[in-house]
């Protein structure tokens, strides 16, 4: 009998000591409420991949009784860790004697749903209609939650969902399901592009977007192609590359025209604010007009039906227009009007289109428009809700919007009168979301 390969990580060693196959470990993992593919587990054990989600870390620690950092460390024989006794059962920390600790009910329910989903997918040799609907539901859930919940709460689920979709694409599937899976791969890639951008990593964002566009091509989905171009335009805009932002918006225009989805509004209004950042009022106004005219032909497609970040509504159009016009000195009155409408539109946090990032951007645009007219007290009132956002909601775009307000104050000629407000903004921007867990 051939000797087994020497384990590269503590995790690989423990798996060998348990004398179980990787598929058996995955089954036990699922029993404990986690979701993981055999491919992912093998890559963790081999040391090829170190990134894990909070749920995966918790479940691995329950299974092996060690922190993930120790499990993924290189294995040294002299430091081998004893195996679990055969038949030893690990139980979720939230459950003791059949009782659930108060406050953990939703986590336990999420674990149970994750286990049921994994079982349903693993129980079929090829995806059936029920399993395909489950994958759709997973992606739809994250897309809707993304604009409204802090990124740390959903990032783990988003990464796991993308890993699941890619694993399904890499296995044998029925031809009729391949296009659907590529579509979902494009959506999850686009959401992770936005997540990378929100964490201030434009390089990772554009990498995810390129893969998402590849998936959109394989799905042959015009609306998805246009949506990814919109994300690339967004990332470039906030990264300080307005020319690239214009280019991506224009590259997606043809796809949006064929799709007639809400991307046909998003792309020109994205182009408008990039032109405004370049100081071109004529091109800005022309793009804003194209965005408004596009509503006449909009017909929601299956990407729009995902909701959340996958569709573009009137509220976001108001915010983008206000953000664009706030760049232009001669458009103060229009900027004030659009920003007031946008702030009002985002006042109701129960509205399906509510998004904390766009709401914050609308307040920042209002503050800039008021600074332009000398209303410093009004500007302070407008930006106040933004400066109260907790760290987990200080995404890249929100921090940059606050910095634009700071710059507007500096350039207004009344910086001394607004020193206190500038200091508040500086304090706010020192702790963006990307500093969490560092």
Short mmCIF file of C-alpha atoms in Angstrom, two decimals:
data_model
loop_
_atom_site.label_atom_id
_atom_site.label_comp_id
_atom_site.label_asym_id
_atom_site.label_seq_id
_atom_site.Cartn_x
_atom_site.Cartn_y
_atom_site.Cartn_z
CA UNK A 1 0.00 0.00 0.00
CA UNK A 2 1.35 3.40 -0.96
CA UNK A 3 2.25 5.71 1.89
CA UNK A 4 0.00 8.68 2.42
CA UNK A 5 1.34 12.08 1.51
CA UNK A 6 2.77 14.06 4.40
CA UNK A 7 0.18 16.59 5.59
CA UNK A 8 1.00 20.21 4.80
CA UNK A 9 -1.25 21.76 7.46
CA UNK A 10 -2.48 20.86 10.94
CA UNK A 11 -5.94 20.49 9.41
CA UNK A 12 -4.69 17.91 6.90
CA UNK A 13 -2.96 16.02 9.73
CA UNK A 14 -6.13 15.92 11.82
CA UNK A 15 -8.17 14.72 8.88
CA UNK A 16 -5.67 11.87 8.34
CA UNK A 17 -5.74 10.97 12.03
CA UNK A 18 -9.52 10.72 11.93
CA UNK A 19 -9.14 8.19 9.09
CA UNK A 20 -12.02 9.78 7.14
CA UNK A 21 -12.40 10.76 3.51
CA UNK A 22 -12.86 14.39 2.54
CA UNK A 23 -16.44 13.68 1.52
CA UNK A 24 -17.11 12.27 5.00
CA UNK A 25 -15.60 15.36 6.59
CA UNK A 26 -17.83 17.55 4.41
CA UNK A 27 -20.88 15.53 5.48
CA UNK A 28 -19.95 16.04 9.14
CA UNK A 29 -19.32 19.71 8.46
CA UNK A 30 -22.84 20.01 7.08
CA UNK A 31 -24.25 18.15 10.09
CA UNK A 32 -22.82 20.89 12.29
CA UNK A 33 -24.60 23.56 10.27
CA UNK A 34 -21.82 24.68 7.93
CA UNK A 35 -21.61 24.81 4.15
CA UNK A 36 -18.41 23.84 2.36
CA UNK A 37 -17.45 22.06 -0.84
CA UNK A 38 -14.96 19.19 -0.94
CA UNK A 39 -12.81 21.28 -3.30
CA UNK A 40 -12.70 24.16 -0.81
CA UNK A 41 -11.83 21.84 2.08
CA UNK A 42 -9.00 20.21 0.10
CA UNK A 43 -7.55 23.61 -0.76
CA UNK A 44 -7.64 24.66 2.89
CA UNK A 45 -5.99 21.41 4.00
CA UNK A 46 -3.30 21.67 1.34
CA UNK A 47 -2.44 25.24 2.29
CA UNK A 48 -3.48 26.59 -1.13
CA UNK A 49 -6.20 28.76 0.37
CA UNK A 50 -6.30 30.57 3.70
CA UNK A 51 -9.42 32.71 3.30
CA UNK A 52 -12.45 31.49 5.22
CA UNK A 53 -15.82 32.95 6.14
CA UNK A 54 -16.96 33.47 9.75
CA UNK A 55 -19.36 30.53 9.46
CA UNK A 56 -16.61 28.23 8.12
CA UNK A 57 -14.22 29.29 10.90
CA UNK A 58 -16.82 28.60 13.58
CA UNK A 59 -17.69 25.19 12.19
CA UNK A 60 -14.08 24.06 11.72
CA UNK A 61 -13.28 25.10 15.26
CA UNK A 62 -16.25 23.08 16.57
CA UNK A 63 -15.14 20.04 14.55
CA UNK A 64 -11.46 20.06 15.48
CA UNK A 65 -11.39 22.05 18.72
CA UNK A 66 -8.78 24.53 17.50
CA UNK A 67 -8.77 28.09 16.09
CA UNK A 68 -8.65 28.25 12.30
CA UNK A 69 -5.30 30.07 12.41
CA UNK A 70 -3.80 27.00 14.10
CA UNK A 71 -5.60 24.54 11.81
CA UNK A 72 -4.24 26.22 8.68
CA UNK A 73 -0.70 26.57 10.05
CA UNK A 74 2.04 24.35 8.55
CA UNK A 75 2.11 20.93 10.17
CA UNK A 76 5.22 20.03 12.17
CA UNK A 77 5.26 16.36 13.26
CA UNK A 78 6.68 17.14 16.71
CA UNK A 79 3.71 19.44 17.32
CA UNK A 80 1.04 17.05 16.10
CA UNK A 81 -2.27 17.50 17.81
CA UNK A 82 -4.23 14.51 19.20
CA UNK A 83 -7.21 13.39 17.20
CA UNK A 84 -10.78 13.51 18.40
CA UNK A 85 -11.90 10.25 19.94
CA UNK A 86 -13.92 8.08 17.59
CA UNK A 87 -17.58 8.87 17.85
CA UNK A 88 -16.99 12.18 19.66
CA UNK A 89 -19.75 14.61 18.84
CA UNK A 90 -19.35 18.36 18.74
CA UNK A 91 -22.44 20.45 19.42
CA UNK A 92 -23.14 24.07 18.49
CA UNK A 93 -22.21 26.44 21.29
CA UNK A 94 -25.68 27.98 21.10
CA UNK A 95 -27.37 24.70 21.94
CA UNK A 96 -27.04 23.01 25.33
CA UNK A 97 -29.26 20.20 26.48
CA UNK A 98 -31.71 20.97 23.69
CA UNK A 99 -32.07 24.57 24.82
CA UNK A 100 -31.15 27.58 22.66
CA UNK A 101 -29.50 30.58 24.27
CA UNK A 102 -31.58 33.73 24.04
CA UNK A 103 -30.29 36.01 21.31
CA UNK A 104 -28.90 33.20 19.15
CA UNK A 105 -32.17 32.02 17.67
CA UNK A 106 -31.60 33.60 14.26
CA UNK A 107 -28.05 32.21 14.03
CA UNK A 108 -29.34 28.71 14.82
CA UNK A 109 -32.06 29.05 12.19
CA UNK A 110 -29.49 30.25 9.63
CA UNK A 111 -27.33 27.24 10.45
CA UNK A 112 -30.29 24.90 10.00
CA UNK A 113 -31.20 26.50 6.65
CA UNK A 114 -27.57 26.25 5.51
CA UNK A 115 -27.50 22.56 6.42
CA UNK A 116 -30.79 21.92 4.56
CA UNK A 117 -29.52 23.76 1.48
CA UNK A 118 -26.27 21.79 1.43
CA UNK A 119 -28.15 18.50 1.79
CA UNK A 120 -30.54 19.35 -1.05
CA UNK A 121 -27.66 20.21 -3.39
CA UNK A 122 -25.50 17.23 -2.40
CA UNK A 123 -28.39 14.77 -2.73
CA UNK A 124 -28.58 15.22 -6.50
CA UNK A 125 -26.06 14.02 -9.07
CA UNK A 126 -27.07 16.91 -11.32
CA UNK A 127 -28.95 20.07 -10.45
CA UNK A 128 -32.71 19.68 -10.57
CA UNK A 129 -35.28 22.44 -10.66
CA UNK A 130 -35.55 22.65 -6.86
CA UNK A 131 -31.77 22.83 -6.41
CA UNK A 132 -31.44 25.43 -9.15
CA UNK A 133 -34.11 27.55 -7.48
CA UNK A 134 -32.20 27.25 -4.19
CA UNK A 135 -29.05 28.66 -5.78
CA UNK A 136 -31.07 31.46 -7.36
CA UNK A 137 -32.63 32.22 -3.98
CA UNK A 138 -29.21 32.39 -2.32
CA UNK A 139 -27.94 34.93 -4.86
CA UNK A 140 -31.18 36.93 -4.79
CA UNK A 141 -31.07 37.11 -1.00
CA UNK A 142 -27.55 38.58 -0.96
CA UNK A 143 -28.33 41.03 -3.80
CA UNK A 144 -31.32 42.42 -1.89
CA UNK A 145 -29.51 42.56 1.44
CA UNK A 146 -26.34 44.19 0.10
CA UNK A 147 -27.44 47.87 -0.07
CA UNK A 148 -29.18 47.75 3.31
CA UNK A 149 -26.98 45.74 5.65
CA UNK A 150 -23.40 46.36 6.81
CA UNK A 151 -20.94 44.52 4.58
CA UNK A 152 -19.37 42.49 7.43
CA UNK A 153 -22.77 40.86 8.02
CA UNK A 154 -23.15 39.50 4.50
CA UNK A 155 -19.63 39.19 3.09
CA UNK A 156 -19.17 35.63 4.35
CA UNK A 157 -22.41 34.48 2.78
CA UNK A 158 -21.52 36.23 -0.47
CA UNK A 159 -18.11 34.53 -0.68
CA UNK A 160 -19.63 31.13 0.10
CA UNK A 161 -22.31 31.64 -2.53
CA UNK A 162 -19.75 32.49 -5.20
CA UNK A 163 -17.68 29.46 -4.20
CA UNK A 164 -20.78 27.26 -4.50
CA UNK A 165 -21.67 28.62 -7.95
CA UNK A 166 -18.10 28.18 -9.22
CA UNK A 167 -17.94 24.65 -7.79
CA UNK A 168 -21.17 23.78 -9.60
CA UNK A 169 -19.81 25.24 -12.84
CA UNK A 170 -16.65 23.16 -12.47
CA UNK A 171 -18.64 19.94 -12.06
CA UNK A 172 -20.72 18.25 -14.74
CA UNK A 173 -24.07 19.96 -15.22
CA UNK A 174 -26.92 19.64 -17.63
CA UNK A 175 -26.52 22.00 -20.60
CA UNK A 176 -29.75 23.82 -19.76
CA UNK A 177 -28.34 24.76 -16.33
CA UNK A 178 -24.96 26.04 -17.50
CA UNK A 179 -26.30 29.36 -18.80
CA UNK A 180 -28.20 29.91 -15.55
CA UNK A 181 -25.12 29.15 -13.47
CA UNK A 182 -22.97 31.50 -15.54
CA UNK A 183 -25.61 34.18 -15.03
CA UNK A 184 -25.47 33.64 -11.25
CA UNK A 185 -21.67 33.56 -11.39
CA UNK A 186 -21.76 36.97 -13.06
CA UNK A 187 -24.08 38.35 -10.41
CA UNK A 188 -22.02 37.08 -7.47
CA UNK A 189 -18.83 38.31 -9.14
CA UNK A 190 -20.40 41.73 -9.59
CA UNK A 191 -21.48 41.84 -5.94
CA UNK A 192 -17.96 40.92 -4.85
CA UNK A 193 -16.59 43.63 -7.15
CA UNK A 194 -18.77 46.08 -5.24
CA UNK A 195 -17.62 44.59 -1.93
CA UNK A 196 -13.97 44.99 -2.92
CA UNK A 197 -14.66 48.58 -3.92
CA UNK A 198 -16.48 49.26 -0.64
CA UNK A 199 -13.41 48.03 1.22
CA UNK A 200 -11.18 50.40 -0.78
CA UNK A 201 -9.54 47.81 -3.07
CA UNK A 202 -10.21 48.90 -6.68
CA UNK A 203 -7.70 46.38 -8.09
CA UNK A 204 -9.60 43.43 -6.57
CA UNK A 205 -12.88 45.06 -7.60
CA UNK A 206 -11.89 45.28 -11.27
CA UNK A 207 -10.53 41.71 -11.17
CA UNK A 208 -13.87 40.42 -9.90
CA UNK A 209 -15.65 42.54 -12.51
CA UNK A 210 -13.62 41.04 -15.37
CA UNK A 211 -14.54 37.53 -14.26
CA UNK A 212 -18.17 38.64 -13.89
CA UNK A 213 -18.10 39.98 -17.46
CA UNK A 214 -16.70 36.65 -18.66
CA UNK A 215 -19.62 34.90 -16.97
CA UNK A 216 -22.03 37.39 -18.57
CA UNK A 217 -20.54 36.53 -21.98
CA UNK A 218 -20.94 32.80 -21.35
CA UNK A 219 -24.52 33.42 -20.27
CA UNK A 220 -24.98 35.66 -23.33
CA UNK A 221 -26.91 38.14 -21.18
CA UNK A 222 -26.91 41.75 -22.42
CA UNK A 223 -28.36 43.16 -19.20
CA UNK A 224 -25.67 41.45 -17.13
CA UNK A 225 -22.92 42.71 -19.46
CA UNK A 226 -24.24 46.26 -19.10
CA UNK A 227 -24.55 45.90 -15.31
CA UNK A 228 -20.94 44.80 -14.97
CA UNK A 229 -19.83 47.77 -17.10
CA UNK A 230 -21.79 49.97 -14.70
CA UNK A 231 -19.90 48.49 -11.77
CA UNK A 232 -16.59 49.12 -13.52
CA UNK A 233 -17.65 52.71 -14.12
CA UNK A 234 -18.58 53.07 -10.45
CA UNK A 235 -15.27 51.63 -9.20
CA UNK A 236 -13.26 53.87 -11.54
CA UNK A 237 -15.22 56.98 -10.51
CA UNK A 238 -14.52 56.54 -6.81
CA UNK A 239 -10.92 55.48 -7.48
CA UNK A 240 -10.32 58.93 -8.98
CA UNK A 241 -10.22 57.77 -12.61
CA UNK A 242 -13.14 59.63 -14.26
CA UNK A 243 -11.90 59.04 -17.81
CA UNK A 244 -12.03 55.29 -17.20
CA UNK A 245 -15.44 55.74 -15.63
CA UNK A 246 -16.73 57.43 -18.80
CA UNK A 247 -15.15 54.74 -20.95
CA UNK A 248 -16.77 51.86 -19.06
CA UNK A 249 -20.17 53.55 -19.09
CA UNK A 250 -19.93 54.06 -22.83
CA UNK A 251 -18.73 50.47 -23.40
CA UNK A 252 -21.87 49.21 -21.72
CA UNK A 253 -24.28 51.50 -23.56
CA UNK A 254 -24.80 49.15 -26.52
CA UNK A 255 -25.61 46.20 -24.26
CA UNK A 256 -27.98 48.34 -22.20
CA UNK A 257 -29.78 49.48 -25.34
CA UNK A 258 -30.38 45.86 -26.37
CA UNK A 259 -31.47 44.85 -22.86
CA UNK A 260 -33.76 47.83 -22.23
CA UNK A 261 -33.33 47.10 -18.52
CA UNK A 262 -32.67 49.66 -15.80
CA UNK A 263 -28.99 49.57 -16.81
CA UNK A 264 -30.04 51.86 -19.68
CA UNK A 265 -30.61 54.52 -16.98
CA UNK A 266 -27.67 53.62 -14.75
CA UNK A 267 -24.97 53.84 -17.42
CA UNK A 268 -25.70 57.38 -18.71
CA UNK A 269 -26.20 58.79 -15.22
CA UNK A 270 -22.90 57.15 -14.20
CA UNK A 271 -21.29 58.76 -17.22
CA UNK A 272 -22.81 62.09 -16.19
CA UNK A 273 -21.11 62.23 -12.83
CA UNK A 274 -17.78 61.18 -14.34
CA UNK A 275 -18.06 64.02 -16.87
CA UNK A 276 -18.92 66.35 -13.98
CA UNK A 277 -15.79 65.26 -12.12
CA UNK A 278 -13.87 66.20 -15.27
CA UNK A 279 -15.48 69.63 -15.25
CA UNK A 280 -17.53 69.21 -18.43
CA UNK A 281 -21.02 70.64 -17.77
CA UNK A 282 -22.28 70.16 -21.35
CA UNK A 283 -21.49 66.43 -21.42
CA UNK A 284 -22.89 66.10 -17.90
CA UNK A 285 -26.26 67.63 -18.80
CA UNK A 286 -26.48 65.60 -22.02
CA UNK A 287 -25.87 62.34 -20.13
CA UNK A 288 -28.44 63.26 -17.48
CA UNK A 289 -31.00 63.88 -20.22
CA UNK A 290 -30.25 60.50 -21.82
CA UNK A 291 -30.76 58.81 -18.47
CA UNK A 292 -34.16 60.45 -18.01
CA UNK A 293 -35.25 59.63 -21.57
CA UNK A 294 -34.24 55.99 -21.10
CA UNK A 295 -37.11 55.41 -18.67
CA UNK A 296 -39.54 55.49 -21.59
CA UNK A 297 -38.26 52.12 -22.84
CA UNK A 298 -37.27 50.35 -19.60
CA UNK A 299 -38.53 46.79 -19.21
CA UNK A 300 -37.25 44.92 -16.17
CA UNK A 301 -35.28 41.79 -17.05
CA UNK A 302 -34.37 38.79 -14.87
CA UNK A 303 -31.39 40.71 -13.46
CA UNK A 304 -33.67 43.54 -12.36
CA UNK A 305 -35.93 40.96 -10.77
CA UNK A 306 -33.07 40.03 -8.43
CA UNK A 307 -33.65 43.39 -6.77
CA UNK A 308 -31.31 45.27 -4.46
CA UNK A 309 -27.99 46.12 -6.06
CA UNK A 310 -29.01 44.36 -9.29
CA UNK A 311 -31.52 46.98 -10.31
CA UNK A 312 -31.44 50.76 -10.64
CA UNK A 313 -34.41 52.79 -9.42
CA UNK A 314 -35.56 56.40 -9.42
CA UNK A 315 -34.10 57.04 -5.98
CA UNK A 316 -30.59 56.15 -7.10
CA UNK A 317 -31.03 58.28 -10.21
CA UNK A 318 -31.81 61.30 -8.01
CA UNK A 319 -28.72 60.64 -5.91
CA UNK A 320 -26.43 60.21 -8.93
CA UNK A 321 -27.76 63.39 -10.51
CA UNK A 322 -27.23 65.33 -7.27
CA UNK A 323 -23.73 63.89 -6.93
CA UNK A 324 -22.91 64.90 -10.50
CA UNK A 325 -24.25 68.44 -10.29
CA UNK A 326 -22.50 69.06 -6.97
CA UNK A 327 -19.20 69.05 -8.91
CA UNK A 328 -20.23 71.98 -11.12
CA UNK A 329 -20.04 75.53 -9.70
CA UNK A 330 -22.72 76.84 -12.05
CA UNK A 331 -25.29 74.17 -11.14
CA UNK A 332 -25.78 75.00 -7.46
CA UNK A 333 -29.55 75.50 -7.69
CA UNK A 334 -30.10 72.26 -9.61
CA UNK A 335 -27.77 70.37 -7.29
CA UNK A 336 -29.72 71.61 -4.28
CA UNK A 337 -33.03 70.57 -5.86
CA UNK A 338 -31.87 67.08 -6.80
CA UNK A 339 -30.12 66.51 -3.48
CA UNK A 340 -33.22 67.55 -1.53
CA UNK A 341 -35.33 65.12 -3.56
CA UNK A 342 -32.76 62.36 -3.05
CA UNK A 343 -32.56 62.93 0.71
CA UNK A 344 -36.36 62.81 0.93
CA UNK A 345 -36.46 59.66 -1.21
CA UNK A 346 -34.08 57.87 1.17
CA UNK A 347 -35.76 59.05 4.36
CA UNK A 348 -37.85 55.87 4.68
CA UNK A 349 -35.55 53.02 5.72
CA UNK A 350 -38.36 50.52 5.12
CA UNK A 351 -38.60 51.39 1.42
CA UNK A 352 -37.39 48.54 -0.84
CA UNK A 353 -34.96 50.91 -2.60
CA UNK A 354 -33.42 52.23 0.62
CA UNK A 355 -29.62 51.95 0.68
CA UNK A 356 -27.49 53.41 3.44
CA UNK A 357 -24.60 54.26 1.08
CA UNK A 358 -26.76 56.14 -1.40
CA UNK A 359 -28.60 57.88 1.45
CA UNK A 360 -25.26 59.08 2.82
CA UNK A 361 -24.15 60.23 -0.65
CA UNK A 362 -27.37 62.21 -1.03
CA UNK A 363 -26.71 64.03 2.26
CA UNK A 364 -23.15 64.78 1.20
CA UNK A 365 -24.34 66.21 -2.13
CA UNK A 366 -26.81 68.42 -0.26
CA UNK A 367 -24.04 69.65 2.04
CA UNK A 368 -21.83 70.55 -0.93
CA UNK A 369 -24.66 72.42 -2.68
CA UNK A 370 -25.32 74.41 0.50
CA UNK A 371 -21.65 75.26 0.94
CA UNK A 372 -21.73 76.69 -2.58
CA UNK A 373 -24.47 79.12 -1.52
CA UNK A 374 -22.76 80.03 1.75
CA UNK A 375 -25.16 78.09 4.01
CA UNK A 376 -22.61 76.58 6.37
CA UNK A 377 -25.12 75.78 9.10
CA UNK A 378 -27.34 74.09 6.53
CA UNK A 379 -24.34 72.12 5.26
CA UNK A 380 -23.56 70.96 8.80
CA UNK A 381 -27.16 69.82 9.24
CA UNK A 382 -27.04 67.96 5.91
CA UNK A 383 -23.83 66.03 6.64
CA UNK A 384 -24.65 65.31 10.30
CA UNK A 385 -26.42 61.94 9.65
CA UNK A 386 -23.40 60.76 7.65
CA UNK A 387 -20.96 61.58 10.45
CA UNK A 388 -23.09 59.47 12.82
CA UNK A 389 -22.72 56.29 10.76
CA UNK A 390 -21.04 53.44 12.66
CA UNK A 391 -17.70 52.16 11.39
CA UNK A 392 -19.19 49.08 9.73
CA UNK A 393 -21.15 51.38 7.39
CA UNK A 394 -18.26 53.67 6.46
CA UNK A 395 -17.74 52.12 3.05
CA UNK A 396 -15.33 53.60 0.53
CA UNK A 397 -17.92 55.71 -1.31
CA UNK A 398 -19.30 57.16 1.93
CA UNK A 399 -15.83 58.15 3.17
CA UNK A 400 -14.97 59.74 -0.19
CA UNK A 401 -18.27 61.66 -0.17
CA UNK A 402 -17.42 63.07 3.26
CA UNK A 403 -13.99 64.07 2.00
CA UNK A 404 -15.62 65.93 -0.90
CA UNK A 405 -17.57 67.96 1.68
CA UNK A 406 -14.31 68.71 3.48
CA UNK A 407 -12.73 69.85 0.20
CA UNK A 408 -15.75 72.03 -0.59
CA UNK A 409 -15.39 73.74 2.79
CA UNK A 410 -11.68 74.31 2.20
CA UNK A 411 -12.31 75.82 -1.22
CA UNK A 412 -15.23 78.00 -0.10
CA UNK A 413 -13.04 80.74 1.37
CA UNK A 414 -14.76 80.28 4.74
CA UNK A 415 -12.68 77.44 6.13
CA UNK A 416 -12.09 79.30 9.41
CA UNK A 417 -15.84 79.54 9.99
CA UNK A 418 -16.22 75.81 9.40
CA UNK A 419 -13.20 74.56 11.32
CA UNK A 420 -15.24 72.51 13.78
CA UNK A 421 -17.14 70.77 10.97
CA UNK A 422 -13.90 70.03 9.11
CA UNK A 423 -12.45 68.46 12.24
CA UNK A 424 -15.55 66.28 12.63
CA UNK A 425 -15.17 65.07 9.04
CA UNK A 426 -11.47 64.35 9.58
CA UNK A 427 -12.30 62.26 12.63
CA UNK A 428 -14.96 60.37 10.69
CA UNK A 429 -12.69 59.57 7.74
CA UNK A 430 -9.86 58.28 9.96
CA UNK A 431 -11.83 55.11 10.72
CA UNK A 432 -13.24 53.71 7.47
CA UNK A 433 -14.79 50.23 7.43
CA UNK A 434 -11.60 48.66 6.03
CA UNK A 435 -9.93 49.15 9.43
CA UNK A 436 -12.29 46.65 11.06
CA UNK A 437 -10.64 43.51 12.48
CA UNK A 438 -7.12 44.75 11.72
#
